[in-house]
CSV table of C-alpha atoms in Angstrom, one decimal:
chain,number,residue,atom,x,y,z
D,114,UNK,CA,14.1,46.0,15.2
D,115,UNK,CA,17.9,45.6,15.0
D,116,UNK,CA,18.3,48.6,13.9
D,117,UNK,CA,16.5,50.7,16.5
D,118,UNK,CA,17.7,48.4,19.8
D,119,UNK,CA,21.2,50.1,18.8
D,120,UNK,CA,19.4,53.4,19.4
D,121,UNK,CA,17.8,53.0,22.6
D,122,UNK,CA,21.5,51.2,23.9
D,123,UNK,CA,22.7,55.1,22.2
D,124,UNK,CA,20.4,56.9,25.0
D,125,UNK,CA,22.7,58.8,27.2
D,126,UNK,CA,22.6,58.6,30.6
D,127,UNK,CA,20.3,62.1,30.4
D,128,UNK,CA,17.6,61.0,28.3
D,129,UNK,CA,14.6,61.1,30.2
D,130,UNK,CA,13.1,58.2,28.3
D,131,UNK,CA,15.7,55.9,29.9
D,132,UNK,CA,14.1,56.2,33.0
D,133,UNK,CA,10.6,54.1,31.5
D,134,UNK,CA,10.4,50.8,32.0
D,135,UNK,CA,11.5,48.8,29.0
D,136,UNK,CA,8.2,47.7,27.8
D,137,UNK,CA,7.0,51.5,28.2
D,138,UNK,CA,9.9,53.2,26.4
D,139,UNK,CA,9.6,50.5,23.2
D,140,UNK,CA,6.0,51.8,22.6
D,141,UNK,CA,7.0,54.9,22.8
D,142,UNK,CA,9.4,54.5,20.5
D,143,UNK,CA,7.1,52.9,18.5
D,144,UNK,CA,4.6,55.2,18.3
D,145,UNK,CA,7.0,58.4,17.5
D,146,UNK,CA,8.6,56.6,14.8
D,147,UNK,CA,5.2,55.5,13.2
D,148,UNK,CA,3.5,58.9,14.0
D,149,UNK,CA,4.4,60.2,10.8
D,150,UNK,CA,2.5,57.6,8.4
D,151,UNK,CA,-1.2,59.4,9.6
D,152,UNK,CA,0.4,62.8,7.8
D,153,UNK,CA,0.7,60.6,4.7
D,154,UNK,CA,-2.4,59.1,4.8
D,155,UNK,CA,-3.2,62.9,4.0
D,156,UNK,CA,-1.9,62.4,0.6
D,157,UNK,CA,-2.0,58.5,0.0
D,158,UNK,CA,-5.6,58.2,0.7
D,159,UNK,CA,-6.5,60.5,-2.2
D,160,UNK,CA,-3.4,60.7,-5.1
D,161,UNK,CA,-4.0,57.4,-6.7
D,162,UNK,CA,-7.8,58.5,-7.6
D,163,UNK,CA,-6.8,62.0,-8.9
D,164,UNK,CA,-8.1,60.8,-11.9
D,165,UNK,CA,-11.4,59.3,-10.4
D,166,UNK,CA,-11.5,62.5,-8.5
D,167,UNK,CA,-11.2,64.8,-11.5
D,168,UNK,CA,-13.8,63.2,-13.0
D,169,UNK,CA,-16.5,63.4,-10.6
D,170,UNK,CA,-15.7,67.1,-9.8
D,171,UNK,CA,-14.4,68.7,-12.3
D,172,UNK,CA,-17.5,70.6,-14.0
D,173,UNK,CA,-17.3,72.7,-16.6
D,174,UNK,CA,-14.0,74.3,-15.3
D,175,UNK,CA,-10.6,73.0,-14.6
D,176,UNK,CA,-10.6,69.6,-13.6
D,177,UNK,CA,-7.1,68.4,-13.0
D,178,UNK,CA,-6.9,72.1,-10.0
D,179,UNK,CA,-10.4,71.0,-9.3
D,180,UNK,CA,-8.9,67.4,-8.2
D,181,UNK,CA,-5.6,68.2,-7.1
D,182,UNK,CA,-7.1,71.3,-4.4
D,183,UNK,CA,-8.7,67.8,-2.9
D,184,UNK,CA,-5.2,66.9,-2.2
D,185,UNK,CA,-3.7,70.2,-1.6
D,186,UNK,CA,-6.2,71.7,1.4
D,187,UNK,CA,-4.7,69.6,3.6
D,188,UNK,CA,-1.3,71.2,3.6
D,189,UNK,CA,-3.0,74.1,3.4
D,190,UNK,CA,-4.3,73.3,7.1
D,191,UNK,CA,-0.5,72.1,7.6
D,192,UNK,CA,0.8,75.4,6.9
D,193,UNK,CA,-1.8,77.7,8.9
D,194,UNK,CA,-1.5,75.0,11.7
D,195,UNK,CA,2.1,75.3,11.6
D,196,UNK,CA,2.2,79.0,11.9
D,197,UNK,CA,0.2,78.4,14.9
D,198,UNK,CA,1.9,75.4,16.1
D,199,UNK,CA,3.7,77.8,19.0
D,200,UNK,CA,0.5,78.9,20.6
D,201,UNK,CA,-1.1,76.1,20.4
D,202,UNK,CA,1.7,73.5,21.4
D,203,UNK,CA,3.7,74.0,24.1
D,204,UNK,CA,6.2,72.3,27.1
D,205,UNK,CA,2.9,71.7,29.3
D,206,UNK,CA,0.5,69.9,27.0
D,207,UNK,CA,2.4,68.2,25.2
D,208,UNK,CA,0.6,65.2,25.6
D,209,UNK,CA,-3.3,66.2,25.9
D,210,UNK,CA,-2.3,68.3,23.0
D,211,UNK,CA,-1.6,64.9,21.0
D,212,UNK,CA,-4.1,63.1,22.4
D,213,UNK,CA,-6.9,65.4,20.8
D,214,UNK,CA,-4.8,66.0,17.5
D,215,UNK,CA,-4.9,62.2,16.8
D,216,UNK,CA,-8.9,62.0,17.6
D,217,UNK,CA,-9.3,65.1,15.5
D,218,UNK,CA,-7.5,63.6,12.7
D,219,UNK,CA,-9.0,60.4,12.4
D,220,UNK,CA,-12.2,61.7,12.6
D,221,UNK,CA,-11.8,64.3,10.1
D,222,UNK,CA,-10.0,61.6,7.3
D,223,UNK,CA,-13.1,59.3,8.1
D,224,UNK,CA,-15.1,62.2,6.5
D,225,UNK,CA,-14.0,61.3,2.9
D,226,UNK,CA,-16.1,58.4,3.1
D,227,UNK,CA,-19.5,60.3,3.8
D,228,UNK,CA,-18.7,63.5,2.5
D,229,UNK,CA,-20.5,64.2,-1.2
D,230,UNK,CA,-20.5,68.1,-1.5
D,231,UNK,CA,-17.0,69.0,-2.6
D,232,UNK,CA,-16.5,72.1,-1.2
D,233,UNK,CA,-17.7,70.4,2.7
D,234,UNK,CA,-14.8,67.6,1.8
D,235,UNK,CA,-12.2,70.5,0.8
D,236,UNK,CA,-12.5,71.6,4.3
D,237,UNK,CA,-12.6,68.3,6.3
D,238,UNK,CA,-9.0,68.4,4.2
D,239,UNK,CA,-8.6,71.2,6.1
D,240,UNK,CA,-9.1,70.2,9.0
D,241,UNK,CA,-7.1,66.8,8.4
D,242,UNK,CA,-4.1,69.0,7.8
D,243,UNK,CA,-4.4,71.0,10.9
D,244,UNK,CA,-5.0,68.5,13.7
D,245,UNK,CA,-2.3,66.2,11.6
D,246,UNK,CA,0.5,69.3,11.9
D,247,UNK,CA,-0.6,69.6,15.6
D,248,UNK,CA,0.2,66.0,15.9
D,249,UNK,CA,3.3,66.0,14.5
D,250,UNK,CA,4.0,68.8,16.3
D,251,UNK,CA,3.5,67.5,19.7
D,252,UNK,CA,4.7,64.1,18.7
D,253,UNK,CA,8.3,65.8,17.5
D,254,UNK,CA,8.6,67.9,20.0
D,255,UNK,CA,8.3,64.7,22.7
D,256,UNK,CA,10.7,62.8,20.9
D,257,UNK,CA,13.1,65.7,21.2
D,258,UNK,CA,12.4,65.7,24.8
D,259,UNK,CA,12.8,62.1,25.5
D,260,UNK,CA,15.9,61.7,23.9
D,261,UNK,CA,19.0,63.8,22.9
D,262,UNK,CA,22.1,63.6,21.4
D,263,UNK,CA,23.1,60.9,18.7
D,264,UNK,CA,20.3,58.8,19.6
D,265,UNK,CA,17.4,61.6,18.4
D,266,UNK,CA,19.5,62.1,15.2
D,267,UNK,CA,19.1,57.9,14.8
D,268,UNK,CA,15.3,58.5,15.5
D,269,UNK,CA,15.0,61.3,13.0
D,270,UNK,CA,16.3,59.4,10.2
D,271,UNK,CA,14.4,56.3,10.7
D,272,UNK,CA,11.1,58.3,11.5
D,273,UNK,CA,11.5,59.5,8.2
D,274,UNK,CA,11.6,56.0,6.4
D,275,UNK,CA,9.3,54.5,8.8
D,276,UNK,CA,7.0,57.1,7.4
D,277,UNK,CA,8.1,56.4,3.7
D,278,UNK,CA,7.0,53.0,4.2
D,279,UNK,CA,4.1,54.2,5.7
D,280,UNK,CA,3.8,55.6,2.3
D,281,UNK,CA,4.4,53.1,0.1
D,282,UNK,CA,2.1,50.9,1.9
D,283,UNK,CA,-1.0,53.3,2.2
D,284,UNK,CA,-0.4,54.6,-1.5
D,285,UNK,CA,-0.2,51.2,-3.1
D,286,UNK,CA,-3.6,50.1,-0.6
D,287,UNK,CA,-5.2,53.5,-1.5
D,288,UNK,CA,-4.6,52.2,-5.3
D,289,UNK,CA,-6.6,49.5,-4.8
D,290,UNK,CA,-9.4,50.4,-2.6
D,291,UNK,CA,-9.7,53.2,-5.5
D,292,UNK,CA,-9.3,50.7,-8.0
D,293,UNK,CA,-11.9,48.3,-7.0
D,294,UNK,CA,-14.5,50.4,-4.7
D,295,UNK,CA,-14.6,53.7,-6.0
D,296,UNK,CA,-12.7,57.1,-4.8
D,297,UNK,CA,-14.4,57.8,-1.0
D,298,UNK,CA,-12.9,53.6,-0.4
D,299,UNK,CA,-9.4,54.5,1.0
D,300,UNK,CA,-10.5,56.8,3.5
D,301,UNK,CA,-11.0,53.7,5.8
D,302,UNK,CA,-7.0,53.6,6.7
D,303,UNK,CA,-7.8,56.7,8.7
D,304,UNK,CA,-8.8,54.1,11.5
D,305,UNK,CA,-4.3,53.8,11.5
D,306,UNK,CA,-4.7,57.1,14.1
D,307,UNK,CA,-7.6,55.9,16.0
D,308,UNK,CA,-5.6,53.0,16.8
D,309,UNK,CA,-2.4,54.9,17.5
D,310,UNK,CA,-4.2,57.0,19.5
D,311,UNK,CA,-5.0,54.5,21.6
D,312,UNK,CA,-1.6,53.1,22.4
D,313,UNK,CA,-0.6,56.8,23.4
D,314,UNK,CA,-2.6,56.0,26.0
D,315,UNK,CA,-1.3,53.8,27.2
D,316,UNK,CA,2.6,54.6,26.8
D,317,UNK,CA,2.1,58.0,27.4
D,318,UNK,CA,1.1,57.7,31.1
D,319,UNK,CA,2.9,60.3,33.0
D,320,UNK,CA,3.8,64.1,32.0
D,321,UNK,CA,6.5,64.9,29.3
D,322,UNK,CA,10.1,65.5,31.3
D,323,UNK,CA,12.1,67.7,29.2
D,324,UNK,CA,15.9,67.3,28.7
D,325,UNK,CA,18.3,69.1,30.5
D,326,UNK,CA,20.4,71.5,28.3
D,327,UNK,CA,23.6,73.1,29.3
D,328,UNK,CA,23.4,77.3,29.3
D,329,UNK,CA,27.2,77.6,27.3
D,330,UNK,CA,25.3,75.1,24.5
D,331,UNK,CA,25.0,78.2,21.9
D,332,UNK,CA,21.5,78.3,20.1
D,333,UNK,CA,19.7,80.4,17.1
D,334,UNK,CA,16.8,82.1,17.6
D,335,UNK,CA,13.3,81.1,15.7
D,336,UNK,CA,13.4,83.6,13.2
D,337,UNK,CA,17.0,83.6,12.7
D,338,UNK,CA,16.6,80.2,10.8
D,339,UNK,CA,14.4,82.5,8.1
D,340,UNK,CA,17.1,80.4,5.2
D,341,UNK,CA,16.0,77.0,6.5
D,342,UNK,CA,12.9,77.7,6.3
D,343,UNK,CA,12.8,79.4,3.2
D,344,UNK,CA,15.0,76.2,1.5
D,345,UNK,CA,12.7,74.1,3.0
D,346,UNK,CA,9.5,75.5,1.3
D,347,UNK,CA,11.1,75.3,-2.3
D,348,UNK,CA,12.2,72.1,-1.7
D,349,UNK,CA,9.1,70.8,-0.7
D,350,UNK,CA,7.7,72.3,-4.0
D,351,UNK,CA,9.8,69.6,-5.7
D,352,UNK,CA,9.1,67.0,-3.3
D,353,UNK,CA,5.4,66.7,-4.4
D,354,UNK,CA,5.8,66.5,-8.0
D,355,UNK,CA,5.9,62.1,-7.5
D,356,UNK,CA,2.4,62.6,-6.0
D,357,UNK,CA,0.6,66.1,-7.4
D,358,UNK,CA,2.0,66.0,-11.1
D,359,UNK,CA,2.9,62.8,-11.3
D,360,UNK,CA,-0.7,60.8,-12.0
D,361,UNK,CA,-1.2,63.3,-15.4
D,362,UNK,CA,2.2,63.1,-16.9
D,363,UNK,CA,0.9,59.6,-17.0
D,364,UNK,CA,-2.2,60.4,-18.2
D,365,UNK,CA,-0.8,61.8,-21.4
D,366,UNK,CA,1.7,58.7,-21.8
D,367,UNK,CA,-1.6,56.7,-21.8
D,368,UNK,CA,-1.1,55.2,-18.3
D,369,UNK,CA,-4.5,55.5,-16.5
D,370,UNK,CA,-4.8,52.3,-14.5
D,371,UNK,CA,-5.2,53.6,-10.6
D,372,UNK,CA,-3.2,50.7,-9.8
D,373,UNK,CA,-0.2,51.8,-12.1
D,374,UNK,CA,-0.7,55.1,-11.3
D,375,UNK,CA,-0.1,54.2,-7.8
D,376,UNK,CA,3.6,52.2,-7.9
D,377,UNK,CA,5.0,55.4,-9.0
D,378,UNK,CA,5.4,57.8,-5.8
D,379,UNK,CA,4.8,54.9,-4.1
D,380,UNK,CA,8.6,54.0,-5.4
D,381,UNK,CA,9.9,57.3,-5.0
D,382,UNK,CA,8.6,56.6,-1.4
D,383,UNK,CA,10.7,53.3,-1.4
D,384,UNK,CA,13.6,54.9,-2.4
D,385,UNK,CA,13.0,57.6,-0.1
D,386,UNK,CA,13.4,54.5,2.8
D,387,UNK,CA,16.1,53.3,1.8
D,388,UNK,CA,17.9,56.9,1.8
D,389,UNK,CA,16.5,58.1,5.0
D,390,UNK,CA,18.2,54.7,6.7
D,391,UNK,CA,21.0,56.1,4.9
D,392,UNK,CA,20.8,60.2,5.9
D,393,UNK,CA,23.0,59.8,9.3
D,394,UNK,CA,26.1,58.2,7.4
D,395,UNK,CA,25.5,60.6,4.2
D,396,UNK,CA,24.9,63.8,6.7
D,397,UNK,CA,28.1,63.2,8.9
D,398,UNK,CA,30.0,63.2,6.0
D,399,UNK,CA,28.4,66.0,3.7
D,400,UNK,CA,26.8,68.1,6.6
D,401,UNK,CA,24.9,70.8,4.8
D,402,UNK,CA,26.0,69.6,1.1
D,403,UNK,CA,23.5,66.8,1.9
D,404,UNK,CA,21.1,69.6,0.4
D,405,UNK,CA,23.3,70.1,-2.5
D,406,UNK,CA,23.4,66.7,-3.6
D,407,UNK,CA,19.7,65.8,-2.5
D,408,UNK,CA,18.3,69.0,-4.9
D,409,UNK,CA,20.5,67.9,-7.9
D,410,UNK,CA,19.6,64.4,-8.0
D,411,UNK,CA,15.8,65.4,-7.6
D,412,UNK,CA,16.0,68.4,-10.3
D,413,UNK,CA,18.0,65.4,-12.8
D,414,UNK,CA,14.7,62.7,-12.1
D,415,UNK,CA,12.2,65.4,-12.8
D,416,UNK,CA,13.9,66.5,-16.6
D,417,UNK,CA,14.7,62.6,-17.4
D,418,UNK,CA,10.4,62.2,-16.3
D,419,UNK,CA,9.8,64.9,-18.8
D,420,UNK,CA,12.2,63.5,-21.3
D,421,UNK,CA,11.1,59.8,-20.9
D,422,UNK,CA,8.9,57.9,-23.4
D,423,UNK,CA,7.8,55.2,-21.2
D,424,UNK,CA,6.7,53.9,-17.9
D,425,UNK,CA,9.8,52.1,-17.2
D,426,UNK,CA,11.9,54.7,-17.8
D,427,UNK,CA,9.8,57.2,-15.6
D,428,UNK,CA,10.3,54.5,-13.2
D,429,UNK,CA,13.8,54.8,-13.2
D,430,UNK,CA,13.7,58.7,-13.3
D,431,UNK,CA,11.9,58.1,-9.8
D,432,UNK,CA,14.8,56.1,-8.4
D,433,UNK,CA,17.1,59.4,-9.1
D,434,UNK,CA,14.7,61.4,-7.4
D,435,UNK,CA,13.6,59.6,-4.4
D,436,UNK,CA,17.5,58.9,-3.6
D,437,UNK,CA,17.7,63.0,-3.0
D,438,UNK,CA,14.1,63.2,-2.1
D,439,UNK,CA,14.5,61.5,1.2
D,440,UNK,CA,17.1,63.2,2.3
D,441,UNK,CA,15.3,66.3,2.2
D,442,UNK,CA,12.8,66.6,5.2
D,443,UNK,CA,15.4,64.5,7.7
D,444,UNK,CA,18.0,67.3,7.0
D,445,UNK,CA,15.2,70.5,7.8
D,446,UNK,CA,14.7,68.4,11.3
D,447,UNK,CA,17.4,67.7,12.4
D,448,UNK,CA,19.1,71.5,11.6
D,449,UNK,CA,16.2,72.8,13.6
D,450,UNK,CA,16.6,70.8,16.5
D,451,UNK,CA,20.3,71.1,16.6
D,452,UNK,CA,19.6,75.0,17.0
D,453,UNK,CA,16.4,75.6,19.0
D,454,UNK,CA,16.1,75.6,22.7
D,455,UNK,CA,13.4,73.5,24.5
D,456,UNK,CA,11.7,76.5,24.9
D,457,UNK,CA,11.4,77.5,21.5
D,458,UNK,CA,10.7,74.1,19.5
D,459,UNK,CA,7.5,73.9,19.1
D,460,UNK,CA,7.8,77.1,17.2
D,461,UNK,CA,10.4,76.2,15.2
D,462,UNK,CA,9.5,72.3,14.6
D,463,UNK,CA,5.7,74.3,13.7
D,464,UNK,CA,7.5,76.5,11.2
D,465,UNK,CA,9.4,74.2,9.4
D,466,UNK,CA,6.7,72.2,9.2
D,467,UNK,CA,5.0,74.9,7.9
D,468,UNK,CA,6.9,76.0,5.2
D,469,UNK,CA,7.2,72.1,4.0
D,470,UNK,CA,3.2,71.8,3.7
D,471,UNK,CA,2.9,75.2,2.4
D,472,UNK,CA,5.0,74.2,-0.9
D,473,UNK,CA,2.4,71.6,-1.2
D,474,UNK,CA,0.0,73.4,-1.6
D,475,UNK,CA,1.9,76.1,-4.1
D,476,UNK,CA,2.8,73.1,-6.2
D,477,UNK,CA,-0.2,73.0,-8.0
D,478,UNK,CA,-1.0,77.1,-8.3
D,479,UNK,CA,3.1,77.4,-9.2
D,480,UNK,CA,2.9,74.6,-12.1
D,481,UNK,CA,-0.2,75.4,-13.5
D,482,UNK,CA,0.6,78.1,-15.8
D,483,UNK,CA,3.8,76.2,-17.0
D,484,UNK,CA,1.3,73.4,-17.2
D,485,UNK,CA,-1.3,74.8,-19.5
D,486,UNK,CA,1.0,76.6,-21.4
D,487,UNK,CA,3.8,74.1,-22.3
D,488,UNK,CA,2.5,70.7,-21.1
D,489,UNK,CA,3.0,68.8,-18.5
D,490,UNK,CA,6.2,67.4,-19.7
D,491,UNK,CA,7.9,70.9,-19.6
D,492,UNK,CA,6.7,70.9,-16.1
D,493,UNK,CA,9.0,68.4,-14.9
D,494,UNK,CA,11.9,69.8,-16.9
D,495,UNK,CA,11.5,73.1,-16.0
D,496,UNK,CA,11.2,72.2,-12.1
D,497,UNK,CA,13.7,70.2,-12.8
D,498,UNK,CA,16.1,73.0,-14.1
D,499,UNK,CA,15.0,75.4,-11.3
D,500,UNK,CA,16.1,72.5,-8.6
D,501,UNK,CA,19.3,71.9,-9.7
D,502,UNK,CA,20.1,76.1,-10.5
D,503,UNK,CA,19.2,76.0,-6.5
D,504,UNK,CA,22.1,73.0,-6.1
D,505,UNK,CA,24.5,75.3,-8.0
D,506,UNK,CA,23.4,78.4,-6.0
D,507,UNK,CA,23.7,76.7,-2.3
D,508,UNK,CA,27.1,75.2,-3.3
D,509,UNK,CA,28.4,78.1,-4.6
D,510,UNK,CA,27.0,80.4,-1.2
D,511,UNK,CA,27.9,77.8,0.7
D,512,UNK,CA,31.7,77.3,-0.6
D,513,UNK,CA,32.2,81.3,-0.8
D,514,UNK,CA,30.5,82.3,2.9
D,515,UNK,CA,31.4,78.9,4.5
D,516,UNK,CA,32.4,80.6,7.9
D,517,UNK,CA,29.2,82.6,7.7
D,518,UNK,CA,25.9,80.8,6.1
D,519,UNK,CA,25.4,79.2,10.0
D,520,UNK,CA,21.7,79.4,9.9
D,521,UNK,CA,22.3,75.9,6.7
């Protein structure tokens, strides 16, 4: 808690959240920084039975898509809800908006526990996705209001690994509730938004007061930040390997143990902390080479995963990766709020999160072909390859058009 009392003394004097009573302004604080652990529960409630899941619905075709579209209609619903995110989110409803996004979401992650016919749970995933976008919508878009300047940058960095230990948390639980009571067990941490929802209640008393922003402050429209969001997407492709592809390189190693299965994203996910943390000194130093770097040490772990010829040394693989991994969504944020007006965040926070959930869900329908053709140890090396030929491409734009690649 250290660490985010130096934030709140970093509120200027225009932060509307320094007008809440102490008490009042810690839960909120509290509550945006944890908000992002119920997207995760998206993922972390199902990955570590992917095998359990194949099993049971696989049929006669495809088993491993058959399991992995469990996991992937959520950010399907991300993406759509994302697109959306500017109608249905705005300056005025901010918080009735993430009042009935939290109730949706719990309600709809509950619905793994009672849901048998697999094509009625694909679209409670759905629905999961989109009220958890919506969410995180509203719920970014109030932190932006409430606080400005180097303090939101703070909160965006440790949002990020708050939400990563979210992750590691919910993935190694989900592990063993799978483990020991069956697939449907881990959808019981969906009570996490019930309960948050409560406490928004309660800190979340009074209207949202939007910051005051000076007119000479110069700002890029929505669509002019078309290359974040497109960098953003493929990026996020990469990011779900730990988690989508992951559990069936395994699989062929011989590792099948849930449990097992489980420690790996949920290490890329501690790494990902632990780099997050780190993302304000790295990005004040690096600016938008903090890409550069993040994609190369991803695109190295994923070819020394497809390389390696035992757990261990996939674990250390994972290291590499999560260092650049959670750099990654921290970077997309906090470029999108430094060049958004109020107005126009929703939007923008919507898109980006858009494009991030829509790689999720190409992961699967992008590596399947290189999966059934050359194995899924080529997969990782050929993402791999492609992540780092993106390093080499940014750098190179970058160092060439510094004075004009502004929307990076």
């Amino acid at each position: 808690m250290a660490v985010i009392s130096g934030v709140v003394q970093d509120m200027p004097a225009s932060s509307p959240a320094t007008d809440l009573p102490a008490w009042r302004r810690w839960l909120v604080i509290v509550i945006l920084l944890t908000g992002g652990i119920k997207s995760a529960l998206a993922f972390t409630s199902v990955v570590p039975a992917l095998q359990l899941i194949a099993a049971e619905f696989g049929g006669a075709g495809d088993s491993v898509l058959s399991a992995q579209f469990v996991v992937t209609l959520a950010p399907v619903g991300m993406a759509v809800s994302g697109l959306m995110a500017g109608m249905i989110v705005s300056n005025r409803n901010l918080r009735t908006t993430m009042f009935l996004a939290l109730g949706v979401c719990t309600l709809a992650g509950l619905m793994q526990l009672v849901v048998h016919n697999y094509f009625l749970l694909l679209a409670s995933r759905f629905v999961l996705g989109f009220s958890a976008v919506v969410a995180d919508v509203s719920m970014t878009s109030i932190l932006a209001a409430q606080f400005s300047g180097a303090a939101r940058s703070k909160l965006i960095g440790f949002r990020q690994a708050i939400s990563s230990i979210g992750t590691v948390a919910t993935m190694l639980l989900g592990g063993w509730l799978a483990q020991h009571y069956g697939w449907r067990a881990p959808g019981i941490m969906f009570l996490l938004p019930g309960i948050m929802l409560l406490l928004a209640f309660i800190a979340f008393d009074q209207p949202i007061r939007l910051e005051q922003i000076p007119a000479s402050r110069e700002r890029f429209s929505v669509w002019q930040l078309w290359p974040l969001l497109l960098l953003s997407l493929v990026m996020s492709i990469g990011h779900t390997m730990p988690s989508f592809q992951m559990p069936f390189l395994l699989k062929e190693n011989g590792i099948t143990s849930a449990v097992l299965v489980s420690r790996v994203p949920a290490l890329s996910s501690t790494i990902s902390i632990l780099s997050a943390f780190a993302f304000g000194f790295v990005y004040a130093r690096l600016g938008p080479w903090t890409l550069v770097v993040a994609a190369t040490l991803m695109g190295a772990g994923f070819i020394g995963a497809g390389l390696a010829p035992g757990y261990e040394i996939i674990l250390l693989c994972v290291v590499i990766e999560g260092v650049g991994a959670g750099w990654t969504i921290p970077f997309f944020l906090n470029r999108i709020l430094d060049r958004t007006d109020p107005a126009k965040r929703s939007s923008a926070i919507g898109l980006v999160q858009s494009s991030l959930f829509l790689g999720h869900f190409l992961n699967p329908l992008i590596t399947a072909p290189v999966r059934l053709t050359l194995g899924i140890h080529a997969t990782f090396m050929v993402v791999g390859s492609a992540l780092i030929l993106i390093a080499v491409l940014i750098g190179g734009w970058s160092t060439r058009f510094r004075n004009t690649v502004r929307a990076i």
